Amino acid sequence: METRISHNIIYHEPENLTNHLLNDYVHTDLKRKSNFSPTLKNNTHLELFKEYILEDLERLPTTSHFKNYNLNFNEMKALKALKNNSSLVIRQADKGGGIVLQDLSDYLHTDPTEKYLKILTGNICIRLAVNNVIIWLSLMLKHVPLFSILQISHFSTSPLLSDRRRFPSFFRTVPSDAFQSLGLARLVLHFGWTWVGLLAVDNDYGQQGIQLVRQEIIKAGACVAFAENILMSQSNRNAPYIVKIIKESNVKTIVVFSTAIDLLPILQEMLIQNVTGRTLIASEAWSTSTLFSMKKYSVLLSGTVGLALHSGSIKGFQKFLNKLHPSTSLGGHWAKLFWEQTFNCQFLVQENVTGSFEIQVKQCTGEESLETIQNSYTDISSLRETYNVYTAVNVVAKAMDSLKNCKNGNSPFSKGKCANIWDFKPWQLLHYVQRVKIMLSDGRELSFDENGDPPAVYDIVNWQLTPGGIIKHVKVGKYDTASPLGQDFIINTSAMLWATGNQQVPVSICSPSCPIGYRKAAIRGEPVCCFDCVPCPHGEISNQTAAVDCFKCPLDKWPNFQKSECIPKIIEYLSYEEPLGAALAATSIISSLVPIIILKYFIQYKSSPVVKASNYSLSCLLLVFLSLCFLCSLAFIGYPQKQKCLLRQVAFGMTFTLCISCLLAKTIMVVLAFMASKPGTSLRKLTKPKVSYNVIFFCSFIQFIVCILWVSFSPPFPDHKIQTQSGIIFLECNEGSPSAFWSMLGYLGFLATLSFIVAFFARRLPDSFNEARYITFSMLAFLTVWVSYIPASLSARGKYTVAMEVFAIQSSSWALLICIFVPKSFILLLRPNMNSREYIMRKNRIGKD
C-alpha cells in the first residue's frame, strides 16, 4: 500500500501501479556504489523549504534556545527502527511528495503483479506522530487473499484500479483519472484553444492522464504543439529544456498533468527566463495546491484554470473543530502547539511547548475560542480529500447497516440466510458495498458502477489574484459525467479572471482563423492547426470563419464581393428598358417609316420618267421589303421567348432574301432590256414583268426551304449562357444549328455577290436612268457590312452580339435604301426639272455629240 507524505497532510494512496511495476526502486543495500558527487548548483526544493522555514521562524516568538525536540523518545526510536530495518524497501510515491514502504521478500521473490497485489492486502495500520505530519503505514498481510478484503480509497485515481479482473474488491470515492483527462480536454476545447502544449510528470499518473488528454484534443480537431515530460529522475526535473521549448513556442495554453512539488522547478525556471503570458490548465493533483501561494508565482499562475476534486460539506464538522482544546483533545502536545501559534500566546508550564522565552509574551489561558478565528484550520468551505474520506466511511457504515438489518429469508446469500454482524465474511460486506447508495451533502446520490467507480464529478477552479496579492481558488463551474448531456459541463465564464486581469479569454491558436470568403490551406510539414488563409476560388464562397473548403454556388447564382454568400446572377439580354435596346428599337421603327414615305412618293409620281425607268413594280416591292427589314430587327430586342426565337432569324433571312432578289431581278431586267433593244433579237419576250417575279420567287424559295429545314430539325430556342461571364446569365436565343444559320447567311451572301457581279458589268449600259451603278454600290456596302459582322459577332458576348446583329441589319438596310432610292428621291423632290422627257432627250443628244 502506498503511503504519501506531504507538508502538513497525509495521503493514504494505493496509486499508479504500472509505473511501480516498470520502474521499481531498489533497496539501498542492493545498489552498486555510486561515484556521484553533487554539483554546487542550488536545489530548488531545498531553497523553497528554506523559505518556508524562515517564514515559520519569523512568526515564532524570539527565544534563546529550545530545551527539547518536537519528537519524543518513542517516536525517534520508531523512525530509527524503520531506517535500520533491512527487511523493508523504502520508495518514493508516484503521486505527491510521499513514500512507499514495501516488504523486501515481496519485492525480491514475487512477480510484479503479485508483489503489488500483496501490497494492497494490508489492513493493519500503525499511527506514528512525527512533528506535525501524520504517517500512515499500511503493513502487508501475507497469505491473505486479496479478493476477500474490501478496499475503499479516497485518493487513488489510477485507471488501472478499474480493472475488475485484477481488483474485484476495490472501490473508491474519487473519480478515475480517465474522467479527469476527458474533462481537461473538454476544458481546452470549451475555450477554443486549438494550439496547446502538454506537460506531464514521467510516471503512471502523468503519462496515462496526458495520453488521454492528447487523444481527445486531436480527436476534436485541435493540435498539440509539444509534449514534454517532467523527469523525476533529475533534480531540476529537466526544467531548463522544458522552459526553453515553452519560450520558443507560440503556444499560450499548456496542460500540466503533474503534482505540485514536481511542477515547482518548472515554475522557478520560468521566472528565471521571464517566460510569462501562458495560461496553465491544472490537473487535480495541483489545481488547489497552496504550494504556490507566494506572490512571486502570481505572474505565472494568475488565470490558471483546472479540475479539482469535488468539494462538499460535513454536517457538524465546524462545530467539532471548534471544540479542540489542549486540555481535552487527543494529542494534547500538538493541540498546545497549535493553540500557541493560533492565538500568539504561551502556556505557563514547567516547560512551555515552544521553548523558554526571554521576552514578555501573552499567556494562554485556555479560554480563547476558535470560533473567532478565520484561518486554514477553521475554513471548511472546500473540503475535498477530507470529504472523500468522510464519504468512504459513510459507504462502509451504510453497507454495515444494510448487513445488520438483513432479515432471514430475504438475504441475497445462500439459503436466504443473513450474515452475522459480529462474524461475517469480507465478500458478504462487499456485496452490500457494491449496491450501496448514499445521499451526499450537495444532493447527489453516490453509488458504484460495475468497476467500483463513483460518478465522476469535478469542480472547475480558476486561480484569481486578489488585491492583496494572494491567489485564491475560485470555483467557476462543474464537470459532472452523471448529468444529462448539455448539463454535464458548466462554466460561468463571467466569473473568471485571466492573467490580464479581465474576462477576455486568452487566445491560443497556431494560425489566425480564416475570415469569411477564405479557406484553410495546409502548410507542408505543419500540423493541421497551422495553415495559410487563401481566397476562395472563382465562383466559390465560404460563409463561415475557419472554413476548410469553399463550395460552389448554384449555376444561377454568383458570389458577392466578400465571397460570403451566393447572390442571384444578373440576367442580361437586350431589353427595351435599357438605353441601347431603346435606341435600336427607336431607330428600327423610324427607319421602317422612311421606305414607306418614299413608296408614297413613288406612287404619287409613278408616271414620271424616273419612276418608270426604275421598274416601278419592283421598286415598290423593294421598298416594302426594306421596311420589313428594318422592322425585323425588333424581334431581336426584348425578352427571348420561344416564339420570338423561332421567328427572328427566319424573318431576317427571308426579308433580306426578298430585297436582294428584287435587286438581282432589277439588274437582270436592265441587262435584258438593253439586249432586247437590238434589232432581230428574240429576248424581247423576257422583258415582261413576270420574268422578274419568277426570279424573285425562285431565289426566295431556296432560302425558304433552308429556313423550313432549320426550324423543323434544329429550331432556335431560348438559352441561358451561364458560364460566359462571371456573375451574369446571358439570356439569348440559341440558334439550334449553327450550320443552318451560317447556311442562311451564306446564301444571302451568294445572292448579294451575284447581284454585285451582274450590276458591275451592267453599270456602263447606255441608259439615262441606269440603276446598275447604284445597285453595284449598294451590294458593295451590303457585303462590307456583313463581312465585318462575322468576326465582330464571334468576339462579342451576350446582348452585344444581338445588338451587333441588329446594327448590321439596320446598316445594310440603310445601305440599300440610300444607294437605290436617295438619288431618285432627290430628283423627285428637289430636281423636278430633271424628271421630264425634254431633259432626257437633251441629255441623250449631248451624250451622242
Coordinates of N, CA and C in Angstrom, one line a residue, residues 226-377:
F226 N 3.6 20.7 -28.5 CA 4.7 20.0 -27.9 C 4.2 19.2 -26.8
A227 N 4.9 18.1 -26.5 CA 4.5 17.2 -25.3 C 5.8 16.8 -24.7
E228 N 6.0 17.4 -23.5 CA 7.3 17.2 -22.8 C 7.0 16.5 -21.4
N229 N 8.0 15.8 -20.9 CA 7.9 15.1 -19.7 C 8.8 15.8 -18.6
I230 N 8.2 15.8 -17.4 CA 8.9 16.3 -16.2 C 9.7 15.1 -15.7
L231 N 11.0 15.1 -15.8 CA 11.8 14.0 -15.4 C 12.0 13.9 -13.9
M232 N 11.4 13.0 -13.3 CA 11.6 12.9 -11.8 C 13.0 12.4 -11.4
S233 N 13.7 11.8 -12.4 CA 15.0 11.3 -12.1 C 16.0 12.4 -12.0
Q234 N 15.7 13.6 -12.5 CA 16.6 14.7 -12.4 C 16.1 15.7 -11.3
S235 N 17.1 16.2 -10.6 CA 16.8 17.1 -9.5 C 16.1 18.4 -10.0
N236 N 16.4 18.8 -11.2 CA 15.8 20.0 -11.7 C 14.6 19.7 -12.6
R237 N 14.2 18.5 -12.7 CA 13.1 18.0 -13.4 C 13.1 18.3 -14.9
N238 N 14.4 18.5 -15.4 CA 14.6 18.9 -16.8 C 14.0 20.2 -17.1
A239 N 13.9 21.1 -16.1 CA 13.2 22.4 -16.3 C 13.9 23.3 -17.3
P240 N 15.2 23.4 -17.4 CA 15.8 24.3 -18.4 C 15.3 24.0 -19.8
Y241 N 15.4 22.7 -20.2 CA 15.0 22.3 -21.5 C 13.5 22.5 -21.8
I242 N 12.6 22.2 -20.8 CA 11.2 22.4 -20.9 C 10.8 23.8 -21.1
V243 N 11.4 24.7 -20.3 CA 11.1 26.1 -20.4 C 11.6 26.7 -21.7
K244 N 12.7 26.2 -22.2 CA 13.2 26.6 -23.5 C 12.2 26.3 -24.6
I245 N 11.6 25.1 -24.5 CA 10.6 24.7 -25.5 C 9.4 25.6 -25.4
I246 N 9.0 25.9 -24.2 CA 7.8 26.8 -24.0 C 8.1 28.2 -24.5
K247 N 9.3 28.7 -24.3 CA 9.7 30.0 -24.7 C 9.7 30.2 -26.2
E248 N 10.2 29.1 -26.9 CA 10.3 29.2 -28.3 C 9.0 29.0 -29.0
S249 N 8.0 28.4 -28.3 CA 6.8 28.1 -29.0 C 5.8 29.3 -28.8
N250 N 4.9 29.4 -29.8 CA 3.8 30.4 -29.7 C 2.6 29.9 -29.0
V251 N 2.7 28.8 -28.3 CA 1.6 28.3 -27.5 C 1.3 29.2 -26.3
K252 N 0.0 29.5 -26.1 CA -0.4 30.3 -25.0 C -1.1 29.5 -23.9
T253 N -1.4 28.2 -24.2 CA -2.1 27.4 -23.2 C -1.4 26.0 -23.1
I254 N -1.1 25.7 -21.8 CA -0.4 24.4 -21.5 C -1.1 23.6 -20.5
V255 N -1.4 22.3 -20.9 CA -2.0 21.4 -19.9 C -0.9 20.7 -19.1
V256 N -1.0 20.8 -17.8 CA 0.0 20.3 -16.9 C -0.6 19.2 -16.1
F257 N -0.1 18.0 -16.3 CA -0.6 16.8 -15.6 C 0.6 16.4 -14.7
S258 N 0.6 16.9 -13.5 CA 1.7 16.8 -12.6 C 1.2 17.0 -11.1
T259 N 2.1 16.8 -10.2 CA 1.9 17.1 -8.8 C 2.6 18.5 -8.6
A260 N 2.2 19.1 -7.5 CA 2.7 20.5 -7.3 C 4.2 20.5 -7.1
I261 N 4.7 19.5 -6.3 CA 6.1 19.5 -6.0 C 7.0 19.3 -7.2
D262 N 6.5 18.5 -8.2 CA 7.2 18.3 -9.4 C 7.1 19.4 -10.4
L263 N 6.1 20.2 -10.3 CA 5.9 21.4 -11.1 C 6.7 22.6 -10.7
L264 N 7.1 22.6 -9.4 CA 7.8 23.7 -8.8 C 9.1 24.1 -9.6
P265 N 10.0 23.2 -9.9 CA 11.2 23.6 -10.6 C 10.9 24.2 -12.0
I266 N 9.8 23.8 -12.6 CA 9.5 24.4 -13.9 C 9.1 25.8 -13.7
L267 N 8.3 26.1 -12.7 CA 7.9 27.5 -12.5 C 9.1 28.3 -12.1
Q268 N 10.0 27.8 -11.3 CA 11.2 28.5 -10.9 C 12.0 28.9 -12.1
E269 N 12.1 28.0 -13.1 CA 12.9 28.2 -14.3 C 12.2 29.3 -15.2
M270 N 10.8 29.2 -15.2 CA 10.1 30.2 -16.0 C 10.3 31.6 -15.4
L271 N 10.4 31.7 -14.1 CA 10.7 33.0 -13.5 C 12.1 33.5 -13.9
I272 N 13.0 32.6 -13.9 CA 14.4 32.9 -14.2 C 14.5 33.4 -15.7
Q273 N 13.8 32.7 -16.6 CA 13.9 33.0 -18.0 C 12.8 34.0 -18.4
N274 N 12.0 34.5 -17.4 CA 11.0 35.5 -17.7 C 10.0 35.1 -18.8
V275 N 9.5 33.9 -18.6 CA 8.5 33.3 -19.6 C 7.1 33.5 -18.9
T276 N 6.4 34.5 -19.4 CA 5.1 34.8 -18.9 C 4.0 34.8 -20.0
G277 N 2.8 35.1 -19.7 CA 1.8 35.2 -20.7 C 1.2 33.8 -21.1
R278 N 1.5 32.8 -20.3 CA 0.9 31.4 -20.6 C -0.2 31.1 -19.6
T279 N -1.2 30.5 -20.1 CA -2.3 30.0 -19.3 C -2.1 28.5 -19.0
L280 N -2.1 28.1 -17.7 CA -1.9 26.7 -17.4 C -3.2 26.1 -17.1
I281 N -3.3 24.8 -17.6 CA -4.5 24.0 -17.3 C -4.1 23.0 -16.3
A282 N -4.7 23.0 -15.1 CA -4.2 22.2 -14.0 C -4.9 20.9 -13.8
S283 N -4.2 19.8 -13.6 CA -4.8 18.6 -13.2 C -5.2 18.7 -11.7
E284 N -6.0 17.7 -11.2 CA -6.5 17.8 -9.8 C -5.4 17.7 -8.8
A285 N -4.2 17.1 -9.2 CA -3.1 17.0 -8.2 C -2.5 18.3 -7.7
W286 N -2.7 19.4 -8.5 CA -2.1 20.6 -8.1 C -3.1 21.8 -8.3
S287 N -4.3 21.5 -8.7 CA -5.2 22.6 -9.0 C -5.6 23.4 -7.8
T288 N -5.5 22.9 -6.6 CA -5.9 23.6 -5.4 C -4.7 23.6 -4.4
S289 N -3.5 23.4 -4.9 CA -2.3 23.4 -4.1 C -2.0 24.8 -3.5
T290 N -1.6 24.8 -2.3 CA -1.2 26.1 -1.6 C 0.3 26.3 -1.7
L291 N 1.0 25.4 -2.4 CA 2.5 25.4 -2.5 C 2.9 26.7 -3.3
F292 N 2.0 27.2 -4.1 CA 2.4 28.3 -5.0 C 1.7 29.6 -4.5
S293 N 1.5 29.7 -3.2 CA 0.7 30.8 -2.7 C 1.6 32.1 -2.6
M294 N 2.9 31.9 -2.7 CA 3.8 33.1 -2.6 C 3.6 34.0 -3.8
K295 N 3.7 35.3 -3.6 CA 3.3 36.3 -4.5 C 4.2 36.2 -5.8
K296 N 5.4 35.7 -5.7 CA 6.2 35.7 -6.9 C 5.7 34.8 -8.0
Y297 N 4.9 33.8 -7.6 CA 4.3 32.9 -8.6 C 3.0 33.5 -9.3
S298 N 2.5 34.6 -8.8 CA 1.2 35.1 -9.3 C 1.4 35.5 -10.7
V299 N 2.5 36.0 -11.2 CA 2.7 36.4 -12.5 C 2.6 35.2 -13.5
L300 N 2.9 34.0 -13.0 CA 2.8 32.8 -13.8 C 1.4 32.1 -13.7
L301 N 0.8 32.2 -12.5 CA -0.3 31.3 -12.3 C -1.6 32.0 -12.2
S302 N -1.6 33.3 -12.2 CA -2.9 34.1 -12.3 C -3.6 33.7 -13.6
G303 N -4.9 33.3 -13.4 CA -5.6 32.9 -14.6 C -5.6 31.5 -14.9
T304 N -4.9 30.7 -14.1 CA -4.9 29.2 -14.3 C -6.3 28.7 -14.0
V305 N -6.6 27.7 -14.8 CA -7.9 27.0 -14.7 C -7.7 25.5 -14.7
G306 N -8.4 24.8 -13.9 CA -8.2 23.4 -13.8 C -9.4 22.6 -13.2
L307 N -9.2 21.3 -13.1 CA -10.2 20.5 -12.4 C -9.7 20.2 -11.0
A308 N -10.6 20.2 -10.1 CA -10.3 19.8 -8.7 C -11.3 18.8 -8.2
L309 N -10.9 18.0 -7.3 CA -11.9 17.1 -6.7 C -13.1 17.8 -6.1
H310 N -14.2 17.2 -6.3 CA -15.5 17.9 -5.9 C -15.5 18.2 -4.4
S311 N -15.8 19.4 -4.0 CA -15.8 19.7 -2.6 C -17.2 19.5 -2.0
G312 N -17.2 19.2 -0.7 CA -18.5 19.0 0.0 C -18.4 19.5 1.4
S313 N -19.5 19.5 2.1 CA -19.6 20.0 3.5 C -19.9 18.8 4.3
I314 N -19.4 18.8 5.5 CA -19.6 17.7 6.5 C -20.4 18.3 7.7
K315 N -21.6 17.8 7.8 CA -22.5 18.4 8.9 C -21.9 18.2 10.2
G316 N -21.8 19.3 11.0 CA -21.3 19.3 12.3 C -19.8 19.3 12.4
F317 N -19.1 19.4 11.3 CA -17.6 19.3 11.3 C -17.1 20.6 11.9
Q318 N -17.7 21.8 11.5 CA -17.2 23.1 12.0 C -17.3 23.1 13.6
K319 N -18.4 22.6 14.1 CA -18.6 22.6 15.5 C -17.6 21.6 16.2
F320 N -17.3 20.5 15.5 CA -16.3 19.6 16.0 C -14.9 20.2 16.1
L321 N -14.5 20.9 15.0 CA -13.2 21.5 15.0 C -13.1 22.6 16.1
N322 N -14.2 23.3 16.3 CA -14.1 24.4 17.3 C -14.0 23.9 18.7
K323 N -14.3 22.6 18.9 CA -14.2 22.0 20.3 C -12.8 21.7 20.6
L324 N -11.9 21.8 19.7 CA -10.5 21.4 20.0 C -10.0 22.3 21.2
H325 N -9.4 21.6 22.2 CA -8.8 22.3 23.3 C -7.6 21.5 23.8
P326 N -6.6 22.2 24.2 CA -5.4 21.4 24.7 C -5.6 20.5 25.9
S327 N -6.7 20.8 26.7 CA -6.9 20.0 27.9 C -7.7 18.8 27.7
T328 N -8.5 18.8 26.6 CA -9.4 17.7 26.4 C -9.1 16.8 25.1
S329 N -8.4 17.4 24.2 CA -8.2 16.7 22.9 C -7.1 15.7 23.0
L330 N -7.3 14.6 22.2 CA -6.2 13.7 22.0 C -5.1 14.4 21.3
G331 N -3.9 13.9 21.6 CA -2.7 14.6 21.1 C -2.5 16.0 21.7
G332 N -2.6 16.1 22.9 CA -2.5 17.4 23.6 C -1.3 18.1 23.3
H333 N -0.2 17.4 23.1 CA 1.1 18.1 22.8 C 0.9 18.9 21.5
W334 N 0.3 18.3 20.5 CA 0.1 19.1 19.2 C -0.9 20.1 19.4
A335 N -1.9 19.8 20.2 CA -3.0 20.8 20.4 C -2.5 22.1 21.0
K336 N -1.6 21.9 22.0 CA -1.0 23.1 22.7 C -0.1 23.9 21.7
L337 N 0.6 23.2 20.9 CA 1.5 23.9 19.9 C 0.6 24.7 18.9
F338 N -0.5 24.1 18.4 CA -1.4 24.8 17.6 C -2.1 26.0 18.3
W339 N -2.4 25.8 19.5 CA -3.1 26.8 20.3 C -2.2 28.0 20.4
E340 N -0.9 27.8 20.8 CA 0.0 28.9 21.0 C 0.3 29.6 19.7
Q341 N 0.4 28.9 18.5 CA 0.6 29.6 17.3 C -0.6 30.3 16.8
T342 N -1.8 29.8 17.0 CA -3.0 30.4 16.6 C -3.3 31.7 17.3
F343 N -3.2 31.7 18.7 CA -3.5 32.8 19.5 C -2.3 33.7 19.9
N344 N -1.1 33.3 19.4 CA 0.1 34.1 19.6 C 0.3 34.3 21.1
C345 N 0.2 33.1 21.9 CA 0.4 33.1 23.3 C 1.2 31.9 23.7
Q346 N 1.5 31.8 25.0 CA 2.2 30.6 25.5 C 1.6 30.2 26.8
F347 N 1.6 28.8 27.0 CA 1.2 28.3 28.3 C 2.3 28.3 29.3
L348 N 2.0 28.8 30.5 CA 3.0 28.8 31.6 C 3.0 27.5 32.3
V349 N 3.9 26.6 31.8 CA 4.1 25.3 32.5 C 5.5 25.2 32.8
Q350 N 5.9 24.0 33.3 CA 7.3 23.8 33.7 C 8.2 24.0 32.4
E351 N 7.8 23.4 31.3 CA 8.5 23.6 30.1 C 7.5 23.9 29.0
N352 N 7.4 25.2 28.6 CA 6.4 25.5 27.5 C 6.8 24.8 26.2
V353 N 5.7 24.6 25.4 CA 5.9 23.8 24.2 C 6.8 24.4 23.2
T354 N 6.7 25.7 23.0 CA 7.5 26.3 22.0 C 8.9 26.8 22.5
G355 N 9.2 26.4 23.8 CA 10.5 26.8 24.3 C 10.4 27.8 25.4
S356 N 11.5 28.0 26.1 CA 11.5 29.1 27.1 C 11.6 30.4 26.4
F357 N 11.1 31.5 27.1 CA 11.0 32.7 26.4 C 11.6 33.8 27.3
E358 N 12.3 34.6 26.7 CA 13.1 35.7 27.4 C 12.4 37.0 27.3
I359 N 11.4 37.1 26.4 CA 10.7 38.3 26.3 C 9.3 38.1 26.8
Q360 N 8.6 39.2 27.1 CA 7.3 39.1 27.7 C 6.3 38.8 26.6
V361 N 5.5 37.7 26.7 CA 4.5 37.3 25.7 C 3.2 37.1 26.5
K362 N 2.1 37.1 25.7 CA 0.8 36.9 26.3 C 0.7 35.4 26.8
Q363 N 0.0 35.3 27.9 CA -0.2 33.9 28.4 C -1.5 33.3 27.9
C364 N -1.3 32.0 27.5 CA -2.5 31.3 27.1 C -3.3 30.9 28.3
T365 N -4.6 31.2 28.3 CA -5.5 30.9 29.4 C -6.3 29.7 29.2
G366 N -6.4 29.3 27.9 CA -7.3 28.1 27.6 C -8.7 28.5 27.4
E367 N -9.0 29.8 27.6 CA -10.4 30.3 27.4 C -10.6 30.9 26.1
E368 N -9.5 31.0 25.3 CA -9.6 31.5 23.9 C -10.6 30.6 23.1
S369 N -11.3 31.2 22.1 CA -12.3 30.5 21.3 C -11.9 30.4 19.9
L370 N -11.9 29.2 19.3 CA -11.6 29.1 17.9 C -12.7 29.6 17.0
E371 N -13.8 29.9 17.6 CA -14.9 30.4 16.7 C -14.6 31.8 16.2
T372 N -13.7 32.5 16.9 CA -13.4 33.9 16.4 C -12.2 33.9 15.4
I373 N -11.7 32.7 15.1 CA -10.5 32.6 14.3 C -10.9 32.2 12.8
Q374 N -10.3 32.9 11.9 CA -10.5 32.5 10.5 C -9.2 32.2 9.9
N375 N -8.9 30.9 9.7 CA -7.6 30.5 9.1 C -7.9 29.2 8.3
S376 N -6.8 28.6 7.9 CA -6.9 27.4 7.1 C -7.5 26.2 7.9
Y377 N -7.3 26.3 9.2 CA -7.8 25.2 10.1 C -9.4 25.3 10.2

